[in-house]
PDB file of C-alpha atoms in Angstrom:
ATOM      1  CA  UNK A   1     105.828 118.236 109.327  1.00 88.00           C
ATOM      2  CA  UNK A   2     104.177 114.467 109.924  1.00 94.00           C
ATOM      3  CA  UNK A   3     105.856 111.542 108.111  1.00 97.00           C
ATOM      4  CA  UNK A   4     103.705 108.201 107.412  1.00 97.00           C
ATOM      5  CA  UNK A   5     105.986 105.525 105.726  1.00 95.00           C
ATOM      6  CA  UNK A   6     103.461 102.637 104.811  1.00 95.00           C
ATOM      7  CA  UNK A   7     104.640  98.602 104.598  1.00 94.00           C
ATOM      8  CA  UNK A   8     103.772  95.768 103.665  1.00 95.00           C
ATOM      9  CA  UNK A   9     102.336  95.748 100.025  1.00 93.00           C
ATOM     10  CA  UNK A  10     102.002  93.545  97.157  1.00 97.00           C
ATOM     11  CA  UNK A  11     101.101  90.386  94.924  1.00 98.00           C
ATOM     12  CA  UNK A  12      98.898  87.472  96.628  1.00 98.00           C
ATOM     13  CA  UNK A  13      95.943  84.866  95.191  1.00 98.00           C
ATOM     14  CA  UNK A  14      92.583  85.021  96.572  1.00 98.00           C
ATOM     15  CA  UNK A  15      92.037  83.846  99.686  1.00 98.00           C
ATOM     16  CA  UNK A  16      95.762  84.655 100.860  1.00 98.00           C
ATOM     17  CA  UNK A  17      96.538  87.279 103.408  1.00 98.00           C
ATOM     18  CA  UNK A  18      98.745  90.589 104.467  1.00 98.00           C
ATOM     19  CA  UNK A  19      99.907  92.744 106.583  1.00 98.00           C
ATOM     20  CA  UNK A  20     100.137  96.284 105.867  1.00 98.00           C
ATOM     21  CA  UNK A  21     102.240  98.618 108.564  1.00 98.00           C
ATOM     22  CA  UNK A  22     102.461 102.539 109.033  1.00 98.00           C
ATOM     23  CA  UNK A  23     104.727 104.129 111.181  1.00 97.00           C
ATOM     24  CA  UNK A  24     104.242 107.934 112.198  1.00 97.00           C
ATOM     25  CA  UNK A  25     107.287 110.273 112.931  1.00 96.00           C
ATOM     26  CA  UNK A  26     107.937 113.865 113.220  1.00 95.00           C
ATOM     27  CA  UNK A  27     106.071 116.636 114.735  1.00 92.00           C
ATOM     28  CA  UNK A  28     103.413 116.157 116.818  1.00 93.00           C
ATOM     29  CA  UNK A  29     101.826 116.109 120.397  1.00 93.00           C
ATOM     30  CA  UNK A  30      99.468 113.164 119.930  1.00 93.00           C
ATOM     31  CA  UNK A  31      98.096 110.811 117.339  1.00 95.00           C
ATOM     32  CA  UNK A  32      94.005 110.984 117.481  1.00 95.00           C
ATOM     33  CA  UNK A  33      92.898 108.752 114.823  1.00 97.00           C
ATOM     34  CA  UNK A  34      94.926 106.736 112.746  1.00 97.00           C
ATOM     35  CA  UNK A  35      94.226 103.823 109.834  1.00 97.00           C
ATOM     36  CA  UNK A  36      93.392 102.652 106.082  1.00 98.00           C
ATOM     37  CA  UNK A  37      92.240 104.243 103.343  1.00 98.00           C
ATOM     38  CA  UNK A  38      92.093 102.494  99.249  1.00 98.00           C
ATOM     39  CA  UNK A  39      91.914 103.837  96.172  1.00 98.00           C
ATOM     40  CA  UNK A  40      91.269 101.478  93.507  1.00 97.00           C
ATOM     41  CA  UNK A  41      91.967 102.718  89.394  1.00 92.00           C
ATOM     42  CA  UNK A  42      89.055 104.669  88.470  1.00 95.00           C
ATOM     43  CA  UNK A  43      87.623 104.963  92.472  1.00 97.00           C
ATOM     44  CA  UNK A  44      87.142 107.500  94.321  1.00 97.00           C
ATOM     45  CA  UNK A  45      89.422 106.602  97.752  1.00 98.00           C
ATOM     46  CA  UNK A  46      87.555 105.065 100.040  1.00 98.00           C
ATOM     47  CA  UNK A  47      87.846 104.115 104.039  1.00 98.00           C
ATOM     48  CA  UNK A  48      89.202 100.811 105.138  1.00 98.00           C
ATOM     49  CA  UNK A  49      89.468 100.337 108.578  1.00 98.00           C
ATOM     50  CA  UNK A  50      90.640 103.295 111.386  1.00 98.00           C
ATOM     51  CA  UNK A  51      91.231 103.284 114.823  1.00 97.00           C
ATOM     52  CA  UNK A  52      91.403 106.152 117.466  1.00 96.00           C
ATOM     53  CA  UNK A  53      93.271 107.156 120.770  1.00 93.00           C
ATOM     54  CA  UNK A  54      90.489 105.663 122.844  1.00 93.00           C
ATOM     55  CA  UNK A  55      90.812 102.316 120.887  1.00 92.00           C
ATOM     56  CA  UNK A  56      87.361 102.609 119.120  1.00 96.00           C
ATOM     57  CA  UNK A  57      87.739 100.576 115.790  1.00 97.00           C
ATOM     58  CA  UNK A  58      85.607 101.400 112.308  1.00 98.00           C
ATOM     59  CA  UNK A  59      85.822  98.919 109.150  1.00 98.00           C
ATOM     60  CA  UNK A  60      83.541  99.264 105.988  1.00 98.00           C
ATOM     61  CA  UNK A  61      81.096  96.636 105.535  1.00 98.00           C
ATOM     62  CA  UNK A  62      83.024  95.194 102.595  1.00 98.00           C
ATOM     63  CA  UNK A  63      86.455  94.379 104.663  1.00 98.00           C
ATOM     64  CA  UNK A  64      84.285  93.171 108.048  1.00 98.00           C
ATOM     65  CA  UNK A  65      84.805  89.782 109.492  1.00 98.00           C
ATOM     66  CA  UNK A  66      88.031  89.606 107.218  1.00 98.00           C
ATOM     67  CA  UNK A  67      90.799  92.835 108.187  1.00 98.00           C
ATOM     68  CA  UNK A  68      91.424  93.649 111.428  1.00 98.00           C
ATOM     69  CA  UNK A  69      93.607  97.086 112.130  1.00 98.00           C
ATOM     70  CA  UNK A  70      95.630  97.158 115.466  1.00 97.00           C
ATOM     71  CA  UNK A  71      97.272  99.569 116.842  1.00 94.00           C
ATOM     72  CA  UNK A  72     101.079 100.435 118.740  1.00 90.00           C
ATOM     73  CA  UNK A  73     100.730 103.843 120.324  1.00 88.00           C
ATOM     74  CA  UNK A  74     104.170 103.452 121.821  1.00 90.00           C
ATOM     75  CA  UNK A  75     105.609 102.715 118.608  1.00 93.00           C
ATOM     76  CA  UNK A  76     102.671 105.205 117.048  1.00 95.00           C
ATOM     77  CA  UNK A  77     102.071 102.233 114.170  1.00 97.00           C
ATOM     78  CA  UNK A  78      99.372 101.536 112.902  1.00 97.00           C
ATOM     79  CA  UNK A  79      98.589  97.628 111.403  1.00 98.00           C
ATOM     80  CA  UNK A  80      96.094  95.764 108.946  1.00 98.00           C
ATOM     81  CA  UNK A  81      95.382  92.479 108.876  1.00 98.00           C
ATOM     82  CA  UNK A  82      93.902  90.995 105.584  1.00 98.00           C
ATOM     83  CA  UNK A  83      92.502  87.799 105.669  1.00 98.00           C
ATOM     84  CA  UNK A  84      90.858  86.217 103.128  1.00 98.00           C
ATOM     85  CA  UNK A  85      91.842  88.411 100.421  1.00 98.00           C
ATOM     86  CA  UNK A  86      89.450  88.833  97.420  1.00 98.00           C
ATOM     87  CA  UNK A  87      90.234  90.470  93.888  1.00 97.00           C
ATOM     88  CA  UNK A  88      88.035  93.312  94.807  1.00 97.00           C
ATOM     89  CA  UNK A  89      90.753  94.466  97.269  1.00 98.00           C
ATOM     90  CA  UNK A  90      93.020  95.135  95.345  1.00 98.00           C
ATOM     91  CA  UNK A  91      93.726  99.191  95.468  1.00 98.00           C
ATOM     92  CA  UNK A  92      96.642 101.463  96.522  1.00 98.00           C
ATOM     93  CA  UNK A  93      96.245 101.655 100.969  1.00 98.00           C
ATOM     94  CA  UNK A  94      96.804 104.931 101.846  1.00 98.00           C
ATOM     95  CA  UNK A  95      98.148 105.642 105.386  1.00 98.00           C
ATOM     96  CA  UNK A  96      95.602 107.988 107.336  1.00 98.00           C
ATOM     97  CA  UNK A  97      96.874 109.831 110.926  1.00 98.00           C
ATOM     98  CA  UNK A  98      95.015 112.611 112.549  1.00 97.00           C
ATOM     99  CA  UNK A  99      97.761 114.213 114.671  1.00 96.00           C
ATOM    100  CA  UNK A 100      97.774 117.231 117.464  1.00 94.00           C
ATOM    101  CA  UNK A 101      99.857 119.139 116.293  1.00 89.00           C
ATOM    102  CA  UNK A 102      99.782 121.421 119.947  1.00 87.00           C
ATOM    103  CA  UNK A 103      96.243 121.654 122.213  1.00 85.00           C
ATOM    104  CA  UNK A 104      94.220 123.471 119.935  1.00 89.00           C
ATOM    105  CA  UNK A 105      95.244 122.335 116.168  1.00 89.00           C
ATOM    106  CA  UNK A 106      95.155 119.115 114.066  1.00 92.00           C
ATOM    107  CA  UNK A 107      96.190 118.257 111.315  1.00 95.00           C
ATOM    108  CA  UNK A 108      95.897 115.452 108.694  1.00 97.00           C
ATOM    109  CA  UNK A 109      98.941 113.497 106.594  1.00 97.00           C
ATOM    110  CA  UNK A 110      98.851 110.683 104.074  1.00 98.00           C
ATOM    111  CA  UNK A 111     101.484 108.071 103.628  1.00 97.00           C
ATOM    112  CA  UNK A 112     102.547 107.563 100.409  1.00 96.00           C
ATOM    113  CA  UNK A 113     100.469 104.425  99.723  1.00 97.00           C
ATOM    114  CA  UNK A 114     101.278 100.834  98.890  1.00 97.00           C
ATOM    115  CA  UNK A 115      99.810  98.902  96.440  1.00 98.00           C
ATOM    116  CA  UNK A 116      97.666  95.606  96.976  1.00 98.00           C
ATOM    117  CA  UNK A 117      97.037  93.434  94.037  1.00 98.00           C
ATOM    118  CA  UNK A 118      94.926  90.222  94.560  1.00 98.00           C
ATOM    119  CA  UNK A 119      94.990  87.829  91.344  1.00 97.00           C
ATOM    120  CA  UNK A 120      91.616  85.477  91.429  1.00 94.00           C
TER     121      UNK A 120
END
């Protein structure tokens, strides 16, 4: 099994910053993709930012220029630095990891979610 432990959510005023972190542990060969999704009340879960094992990144248009995803491969950890936060960024943020369980099997795992609330 694979566990994802998230931290760093909270309440912040508009224009402020927060950093989320997510650490993966358990039985897997490697992490192929790791990143963040979010779900606001009444809305579908959406991609925020992901980082692949080759170093490439992908961001939602709504966060480009404000959020930065980075990772520590040795610690199987990914970070999301969120700057210039807006009330529209309020959501539960979920960490996701796509891992290689063995040489042919990939699987996807989710964290429990961390609340980010941005007040106006």
